[in-house]
Coordinates of C-alpha atoms and ligand atoms in Angstrom, one line a residue:
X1 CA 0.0 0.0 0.0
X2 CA 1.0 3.4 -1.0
X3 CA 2.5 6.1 1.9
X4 CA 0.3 9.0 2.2
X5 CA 2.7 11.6 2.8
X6 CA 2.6 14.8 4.3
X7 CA 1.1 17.7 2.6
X8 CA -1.6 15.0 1.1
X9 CA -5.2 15.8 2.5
X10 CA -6.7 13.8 4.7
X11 CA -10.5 14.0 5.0
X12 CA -12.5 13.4 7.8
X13 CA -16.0 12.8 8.6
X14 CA -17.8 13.8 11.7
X15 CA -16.8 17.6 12.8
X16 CA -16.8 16.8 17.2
X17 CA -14.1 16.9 19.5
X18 CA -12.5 13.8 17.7
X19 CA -12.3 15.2 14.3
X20 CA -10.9 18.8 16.2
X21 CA -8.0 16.7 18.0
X22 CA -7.1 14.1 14.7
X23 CA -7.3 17.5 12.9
X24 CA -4.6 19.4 15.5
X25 CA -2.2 16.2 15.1
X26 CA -2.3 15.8 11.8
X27 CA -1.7 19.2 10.9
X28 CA 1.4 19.0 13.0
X29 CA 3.2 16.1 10.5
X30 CA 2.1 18.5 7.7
X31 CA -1.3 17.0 6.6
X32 CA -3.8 19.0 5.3
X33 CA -7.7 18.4 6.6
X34 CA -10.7 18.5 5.3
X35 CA -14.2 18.3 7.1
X36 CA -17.4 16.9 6.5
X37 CA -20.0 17.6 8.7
X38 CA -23.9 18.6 8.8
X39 CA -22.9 20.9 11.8
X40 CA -22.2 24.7 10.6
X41 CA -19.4 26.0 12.7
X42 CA -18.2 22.8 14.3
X43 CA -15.3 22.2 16.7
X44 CA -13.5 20.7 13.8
X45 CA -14.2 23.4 11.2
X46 CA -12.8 25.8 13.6
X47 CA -9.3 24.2 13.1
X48 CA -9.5 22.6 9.2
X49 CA -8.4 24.0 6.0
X50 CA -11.7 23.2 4.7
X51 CA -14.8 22.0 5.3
X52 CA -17.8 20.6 3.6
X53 CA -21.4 21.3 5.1
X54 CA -23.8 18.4 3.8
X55 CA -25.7 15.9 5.3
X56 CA -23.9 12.3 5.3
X57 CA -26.9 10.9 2.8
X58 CA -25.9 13.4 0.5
X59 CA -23.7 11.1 -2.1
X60 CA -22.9 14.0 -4.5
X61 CA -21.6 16.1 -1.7
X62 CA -19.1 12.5 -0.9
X63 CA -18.3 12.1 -4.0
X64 CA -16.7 15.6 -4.1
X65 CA -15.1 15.1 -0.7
X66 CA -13.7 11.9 -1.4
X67 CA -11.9 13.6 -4.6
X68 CA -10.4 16.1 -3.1
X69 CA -8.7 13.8 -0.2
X70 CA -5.9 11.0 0.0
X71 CA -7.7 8.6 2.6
X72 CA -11.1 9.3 4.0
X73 CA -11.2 8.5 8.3
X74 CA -14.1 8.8 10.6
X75 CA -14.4 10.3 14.0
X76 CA -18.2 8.8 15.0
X77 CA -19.8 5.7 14.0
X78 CA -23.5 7.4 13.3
X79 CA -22.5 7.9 9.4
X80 CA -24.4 5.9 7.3
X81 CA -22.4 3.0 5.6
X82 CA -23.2 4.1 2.0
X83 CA -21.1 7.0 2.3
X84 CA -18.6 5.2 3.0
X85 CA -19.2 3.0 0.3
X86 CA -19.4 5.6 -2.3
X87 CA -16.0 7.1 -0.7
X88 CA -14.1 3.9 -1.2
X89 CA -15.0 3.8 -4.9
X90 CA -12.8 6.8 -5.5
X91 CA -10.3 7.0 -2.6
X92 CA -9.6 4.8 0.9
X93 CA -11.5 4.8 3.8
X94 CA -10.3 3.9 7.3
X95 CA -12.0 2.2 9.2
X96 CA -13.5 -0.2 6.7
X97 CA -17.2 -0.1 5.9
X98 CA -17.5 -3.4 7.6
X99 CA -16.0 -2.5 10.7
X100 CA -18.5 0.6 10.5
X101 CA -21.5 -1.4 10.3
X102 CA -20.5 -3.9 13.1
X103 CA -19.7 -1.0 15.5
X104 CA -22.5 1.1 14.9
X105 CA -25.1 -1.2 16.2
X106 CA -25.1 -3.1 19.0
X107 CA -26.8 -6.2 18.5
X108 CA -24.1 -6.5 15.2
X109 CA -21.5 -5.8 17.4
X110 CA -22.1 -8.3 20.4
X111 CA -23.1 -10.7 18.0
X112 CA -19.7 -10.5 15.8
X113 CA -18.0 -10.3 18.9
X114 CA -19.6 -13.4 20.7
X115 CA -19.6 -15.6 16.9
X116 CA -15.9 -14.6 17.1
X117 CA -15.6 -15.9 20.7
X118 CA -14.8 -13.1 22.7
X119 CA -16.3 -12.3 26.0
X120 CA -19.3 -10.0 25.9
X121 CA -22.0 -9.0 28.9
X122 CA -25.1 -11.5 28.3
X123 CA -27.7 -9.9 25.9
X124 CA -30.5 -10.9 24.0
X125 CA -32.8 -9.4 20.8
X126 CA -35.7 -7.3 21.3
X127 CA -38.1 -6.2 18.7
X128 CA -41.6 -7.3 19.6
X129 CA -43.5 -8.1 23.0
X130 CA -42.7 -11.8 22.4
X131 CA -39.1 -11.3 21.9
X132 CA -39.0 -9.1 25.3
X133 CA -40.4 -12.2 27.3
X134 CA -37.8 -14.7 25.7
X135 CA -35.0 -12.0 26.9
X136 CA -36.7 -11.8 30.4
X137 CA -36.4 -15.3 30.7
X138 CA -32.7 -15.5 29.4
X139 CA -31.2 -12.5 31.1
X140 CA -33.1 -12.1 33.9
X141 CA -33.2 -8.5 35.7
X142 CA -31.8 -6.2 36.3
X143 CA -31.2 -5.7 33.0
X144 CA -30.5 -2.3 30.6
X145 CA -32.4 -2.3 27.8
X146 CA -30.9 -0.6 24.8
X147 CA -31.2 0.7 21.2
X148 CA -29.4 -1.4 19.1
X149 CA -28.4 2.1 16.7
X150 CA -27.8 5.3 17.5
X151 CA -26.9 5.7 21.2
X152 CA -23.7 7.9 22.8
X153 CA -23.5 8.9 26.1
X154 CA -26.0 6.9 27.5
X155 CA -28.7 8.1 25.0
X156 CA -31.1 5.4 24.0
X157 CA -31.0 3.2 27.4
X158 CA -33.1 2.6 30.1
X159 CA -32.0 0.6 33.4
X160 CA -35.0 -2.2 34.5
X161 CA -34.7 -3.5 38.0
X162 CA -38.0 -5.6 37.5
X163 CA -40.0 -7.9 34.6
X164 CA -42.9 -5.4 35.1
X165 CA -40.5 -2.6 34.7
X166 CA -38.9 -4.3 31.6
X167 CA -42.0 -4.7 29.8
X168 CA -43.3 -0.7 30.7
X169 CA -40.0 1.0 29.5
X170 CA -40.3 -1.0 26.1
X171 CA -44.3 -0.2 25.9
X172 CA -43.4 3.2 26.6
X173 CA -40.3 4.2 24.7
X174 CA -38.7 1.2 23.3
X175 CA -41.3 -0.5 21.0
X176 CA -39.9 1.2 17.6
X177 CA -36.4 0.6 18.2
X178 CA -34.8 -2.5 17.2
X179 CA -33.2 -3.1 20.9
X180 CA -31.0 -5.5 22.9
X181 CA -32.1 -6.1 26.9
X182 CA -28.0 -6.7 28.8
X183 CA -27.9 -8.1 32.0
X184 CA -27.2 -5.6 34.6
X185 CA -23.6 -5.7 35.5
X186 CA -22.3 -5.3 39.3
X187 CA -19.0 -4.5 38.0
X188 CA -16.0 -4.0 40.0
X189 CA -14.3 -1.4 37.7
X190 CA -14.7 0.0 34.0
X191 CA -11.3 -0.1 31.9
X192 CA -10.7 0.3 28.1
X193 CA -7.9 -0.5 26.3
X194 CA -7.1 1.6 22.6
X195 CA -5.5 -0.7 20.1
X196 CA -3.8 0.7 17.2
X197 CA -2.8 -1.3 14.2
X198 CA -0.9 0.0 11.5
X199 CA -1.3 -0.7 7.7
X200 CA 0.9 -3.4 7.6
X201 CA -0.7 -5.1 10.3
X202 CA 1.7 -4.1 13.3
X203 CA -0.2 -3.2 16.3
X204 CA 0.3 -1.0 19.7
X205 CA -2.2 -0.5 22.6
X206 CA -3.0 2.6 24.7
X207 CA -4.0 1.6 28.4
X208 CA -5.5 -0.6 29.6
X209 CA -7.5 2.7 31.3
X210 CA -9.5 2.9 33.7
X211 CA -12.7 4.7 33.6
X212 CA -15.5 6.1 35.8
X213 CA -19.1 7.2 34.3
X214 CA -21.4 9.1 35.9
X215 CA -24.9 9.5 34.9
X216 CA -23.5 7.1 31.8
X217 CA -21.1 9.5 30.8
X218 CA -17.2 9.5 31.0
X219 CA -16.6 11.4 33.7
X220 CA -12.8 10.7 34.7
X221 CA -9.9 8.2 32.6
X222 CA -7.1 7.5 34.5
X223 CA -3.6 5.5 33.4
X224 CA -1.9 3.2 34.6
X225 CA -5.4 1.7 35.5
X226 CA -5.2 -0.4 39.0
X227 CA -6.2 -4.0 38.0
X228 CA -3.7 -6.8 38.3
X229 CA -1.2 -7.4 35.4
X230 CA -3.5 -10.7 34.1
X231 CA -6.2 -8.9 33.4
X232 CA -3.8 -5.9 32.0
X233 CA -2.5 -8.3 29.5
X234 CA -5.6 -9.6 28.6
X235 CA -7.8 -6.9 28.2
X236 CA -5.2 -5.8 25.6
X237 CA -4.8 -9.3 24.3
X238 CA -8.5 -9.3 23.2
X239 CA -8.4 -5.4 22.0
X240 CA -5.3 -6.5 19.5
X241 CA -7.5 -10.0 18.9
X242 CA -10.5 -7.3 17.8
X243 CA -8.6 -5.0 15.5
X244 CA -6.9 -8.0 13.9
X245 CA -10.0 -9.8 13.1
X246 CA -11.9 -6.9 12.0
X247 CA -9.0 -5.7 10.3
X248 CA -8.9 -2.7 11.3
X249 CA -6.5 0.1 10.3
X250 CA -6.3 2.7 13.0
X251 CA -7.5 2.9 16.3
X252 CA -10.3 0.3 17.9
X253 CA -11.7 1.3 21.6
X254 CA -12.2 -1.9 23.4
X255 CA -15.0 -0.9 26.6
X256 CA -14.9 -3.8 29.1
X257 CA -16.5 -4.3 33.0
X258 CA -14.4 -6.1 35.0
X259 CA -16.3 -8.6 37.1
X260 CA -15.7 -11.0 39.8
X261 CA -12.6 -10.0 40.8
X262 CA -10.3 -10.7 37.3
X263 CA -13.2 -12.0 34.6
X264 CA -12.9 -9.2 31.6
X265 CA -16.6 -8.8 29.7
X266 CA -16.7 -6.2 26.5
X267 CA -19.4 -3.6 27.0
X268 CA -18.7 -2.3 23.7
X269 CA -16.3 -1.2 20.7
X270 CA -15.3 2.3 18.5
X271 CA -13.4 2.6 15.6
X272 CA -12.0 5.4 16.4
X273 CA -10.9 7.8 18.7
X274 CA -12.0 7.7 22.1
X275 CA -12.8 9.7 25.0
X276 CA -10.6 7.9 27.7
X277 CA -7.0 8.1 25.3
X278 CA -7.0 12.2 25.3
X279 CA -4.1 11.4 28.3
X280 CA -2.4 10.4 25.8
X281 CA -1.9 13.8 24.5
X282 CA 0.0 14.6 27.0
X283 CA 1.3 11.5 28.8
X284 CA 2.6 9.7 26.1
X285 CA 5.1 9.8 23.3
X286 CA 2.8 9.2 20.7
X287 CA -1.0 10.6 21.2
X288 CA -3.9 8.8 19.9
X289 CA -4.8 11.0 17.5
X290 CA -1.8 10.9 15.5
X291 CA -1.3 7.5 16.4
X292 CA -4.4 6.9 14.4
X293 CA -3.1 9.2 11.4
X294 CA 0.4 7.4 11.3
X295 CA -1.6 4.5 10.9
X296 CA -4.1 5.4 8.1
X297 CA -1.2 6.7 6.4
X298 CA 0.6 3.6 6.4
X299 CA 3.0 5.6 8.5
X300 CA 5.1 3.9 11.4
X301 CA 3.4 3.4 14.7
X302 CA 5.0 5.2 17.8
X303 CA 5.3 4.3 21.1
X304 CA 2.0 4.4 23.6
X305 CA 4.2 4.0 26.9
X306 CA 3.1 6.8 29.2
X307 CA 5.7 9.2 30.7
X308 CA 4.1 9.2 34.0
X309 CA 0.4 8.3 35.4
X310 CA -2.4 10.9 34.2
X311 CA -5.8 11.3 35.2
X312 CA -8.5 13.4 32.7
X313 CA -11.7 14.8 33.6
X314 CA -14.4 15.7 31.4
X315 CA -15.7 19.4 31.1
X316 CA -19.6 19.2 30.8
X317 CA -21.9 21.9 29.8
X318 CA -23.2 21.8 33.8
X319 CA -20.1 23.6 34.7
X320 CA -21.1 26.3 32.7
X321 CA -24.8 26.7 34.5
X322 CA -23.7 30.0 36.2
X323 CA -21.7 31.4 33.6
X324 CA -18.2 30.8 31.9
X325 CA -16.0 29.5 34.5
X326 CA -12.7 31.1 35.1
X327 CA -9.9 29.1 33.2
X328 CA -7.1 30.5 35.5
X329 CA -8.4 29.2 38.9
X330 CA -7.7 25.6 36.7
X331 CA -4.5 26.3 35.7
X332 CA -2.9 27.6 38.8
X333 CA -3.1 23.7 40.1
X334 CA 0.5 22.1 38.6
X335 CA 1.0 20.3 35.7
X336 CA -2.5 20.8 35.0
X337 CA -3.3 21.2 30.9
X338 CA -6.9 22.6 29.9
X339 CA -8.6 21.6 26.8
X340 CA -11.7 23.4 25.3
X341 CA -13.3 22.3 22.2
X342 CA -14.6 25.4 20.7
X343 CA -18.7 25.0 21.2
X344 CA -20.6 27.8 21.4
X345 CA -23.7 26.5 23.3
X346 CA -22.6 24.6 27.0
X347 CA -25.9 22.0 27.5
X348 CA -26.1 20.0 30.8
X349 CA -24.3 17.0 30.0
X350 CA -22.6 17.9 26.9
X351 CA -19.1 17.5 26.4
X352 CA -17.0 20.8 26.3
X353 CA -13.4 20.0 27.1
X354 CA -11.5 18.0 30.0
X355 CA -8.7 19.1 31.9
X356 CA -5.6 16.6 32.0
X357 CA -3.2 16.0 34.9
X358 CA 0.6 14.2 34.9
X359 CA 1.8 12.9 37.7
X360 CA 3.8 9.8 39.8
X361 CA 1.0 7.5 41.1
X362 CA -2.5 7.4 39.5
X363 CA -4.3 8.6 43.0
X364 CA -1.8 11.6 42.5
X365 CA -3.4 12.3 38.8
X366 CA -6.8 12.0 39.5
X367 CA -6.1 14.3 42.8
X368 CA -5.2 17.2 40.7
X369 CA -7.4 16.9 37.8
X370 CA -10.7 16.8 40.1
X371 CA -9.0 19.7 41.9
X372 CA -8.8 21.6 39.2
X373 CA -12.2 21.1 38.1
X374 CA -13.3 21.4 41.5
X375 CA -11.8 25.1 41.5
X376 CA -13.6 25.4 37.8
X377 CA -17.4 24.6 39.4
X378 CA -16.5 27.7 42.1
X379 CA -15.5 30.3 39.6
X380 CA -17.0 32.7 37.4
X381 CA -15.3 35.2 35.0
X382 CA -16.7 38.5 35.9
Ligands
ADP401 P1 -22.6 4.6 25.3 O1 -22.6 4.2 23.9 O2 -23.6 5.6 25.7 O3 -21.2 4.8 25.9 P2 -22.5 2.2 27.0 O4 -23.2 0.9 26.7 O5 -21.1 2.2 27.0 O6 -23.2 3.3 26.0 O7 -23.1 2.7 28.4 C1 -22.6 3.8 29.1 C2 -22.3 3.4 30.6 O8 -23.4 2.9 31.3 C3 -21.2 2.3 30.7 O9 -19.9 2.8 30.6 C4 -21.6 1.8 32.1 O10 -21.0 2.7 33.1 C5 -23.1 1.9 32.2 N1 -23.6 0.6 31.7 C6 -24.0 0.3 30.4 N2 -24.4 -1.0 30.3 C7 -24.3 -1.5 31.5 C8 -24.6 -2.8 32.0 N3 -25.0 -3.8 31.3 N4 -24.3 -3.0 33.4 C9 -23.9 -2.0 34.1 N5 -23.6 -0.8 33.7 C10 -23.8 -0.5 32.4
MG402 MG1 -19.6 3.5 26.2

């Protein structure tokens, strides 16, 4: 496969956070980007050469988009398949349309992943009162039921902590969604592991990380993550496993629960960038991001090895219900690095920026990043 080299173009679709930060490393090896988003004025836009505003169903506005770049990459898997299709006819795409169908939806995804034989949290098909009861009766509660497409952020899922329960929710909201019902995991800790594999099959792993949600939403990713090294070397064991067999090119997110003490389950799986590697922008020689553009370039992979422990915290739209909070109050707490993703309007739960911290231990880390956001939700400017 040809080298992409730099000053090519490198296209990509989806204008979030992701696309903002692939954009900022790429540029830096002397890419050029271009955007395609729906979204006028996105965080990616605000940092590209160029971007295209049209809807991802709109094949002519593709077409032109895939002409005008060396290798087309994604940065979220809602993007319907056939514009990746109609990309690849005229230039690559990475991730494959394959591996964007499987990760998009969920019952594709746990099923590829349990027909390949790796281990995912018990789930079962739901599309029609008679399917629900066969679930109930295989999974048992609690359970989560949840939309098979389109969910981020906890979107599109409903905890049940009873049959009666299970059957209202999907009366009630669930009933024209294709949806799986999961059991209900009592986890002991929430870890993700970022596997990178390069063109020519090489591949390097980010983490394993460890991850806590709150309200279903990434709330703090910390490195090195505090399991025991058996389930450190597995959990990346079956992220490099995933990439290989979906051959991926570029990064793969892994999501597992770890249960009973050193048993790994997948909760679920993104081509892409991910929310708990942005320490790597900092803590590591090699970031995600361009990580993930050496590798769609057929580029070299670099070393993922953190530096030192980091913790990152998530910036939410909350933090900006009085007002714009006052960066410097953040900053004054050491080796503390802020990150802001350039959206105008701050919703309650939305994601804004995070705030990074390096440090010795991982305690340490996560110590001055919630400090620092701490000082965030008591300041104001002006
Ligand atoms: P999203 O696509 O919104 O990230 P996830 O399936 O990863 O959806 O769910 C978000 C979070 O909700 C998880 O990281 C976890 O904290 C919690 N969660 C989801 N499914 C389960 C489950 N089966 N058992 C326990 N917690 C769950
Ligand atoms: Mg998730």
């Amino acid at each position: 496969m040809k080298t992409i080299l730099p000053g090519s173009t490198i296209g990509i679709l989806g204008g979030g956070q992701l696309g903002r930060m692939l954009a900022l490393a790429a540029q830096a090896m002397g890419y050029r980007i271009v955007g395609y988003t729906p979204e006028e004025d996105s965080p990616l836009s605000q940092v590209c050469a160029k971007t295209i505003v049209a809807s991802f169903d709109d094949l002519d506005a593709i077409k032109l988009f895939a002409q005008e770049v060396s290798v087309v990459t994604l940065e979220f898997e809602n993007i319907p398949t056939i514009a990746l299709e109609e990309a690849q006819k005229i230039t690559r795409v990475s991730p494959s349309v394959k591996a964007l169908h499987i990760s998009q939806n969920r019952l594709r995804e746990k099923t590829y992943l349990t027909d390949n034989g790796f281990p995912v949290v018990p789930f079962h098909h739901v599309d029609s009162a008679e399917s629900l009861e066969a679930a109930i009766e295989k999974i048992g509660v609690p359970a989560v039921i949840k939309t098979s497409g389109f969910g981020y952020d906890g979107k599109g899922q409903s905890f049940v902590d009873s049959e009666e329960k299970a059957r209202e929710v999907f009366l009630n909201n669930f009933q024209k969604a294709d949806c799986i019902l999961e059991k209900y995991m009592h986890f002991e800790k929430e870890i993700s592991v970022i596997a990178a594999r390069g063109a020519y099959g090489e591949v390097r792993a980010f983490g394993p990380i460890e991850n806590l949600h709150k309200n279903h939403i990434l709330d703090l990713s910390s490195v090195p993550a505090r399991v025991n090294w058996r389930v450190a070397s597995e959990a990346v064991e079956i992220a490099c496993a995933i990439a290989e067999s979906l051959d991926i090119i570029g990064l793969l997110c892994v999501e597992f629960f770890v249960v009973d003490h050193d048993r790994l389950l997948i909760n679920e799986i993104a081509p892409r960038p991910h929310n708990s590697g942005h320490y790597s922008l900092e803590a590591c020689p090699t970031s995600q991001f361009e990580q993930h553009i050496r590798a769609i370039t057929g580029m070299p992979l670099g070393k993922t090895e953190p530096h030192s422990a980091a913790a990152m915290a998530n910036l939410l739209g909350d933090l900006w219900s009085k007002g714009e909070p006052e960066w410097s109050y953040a900053l004054q707490v050491p080796d503390i690095h802020l990150h802001l993703y350039g959206k105008a309007e701050a919703r309650p739960g939305r994601k804004m920026g995070h705030l990074t911290a390096c440090s010795r231990w991982t305690e340490e880390a996560q110590e001055l990043a919630l400090r620092a956001r701490d000082r965030l939700s008591a300041s104001r400017i002006g």
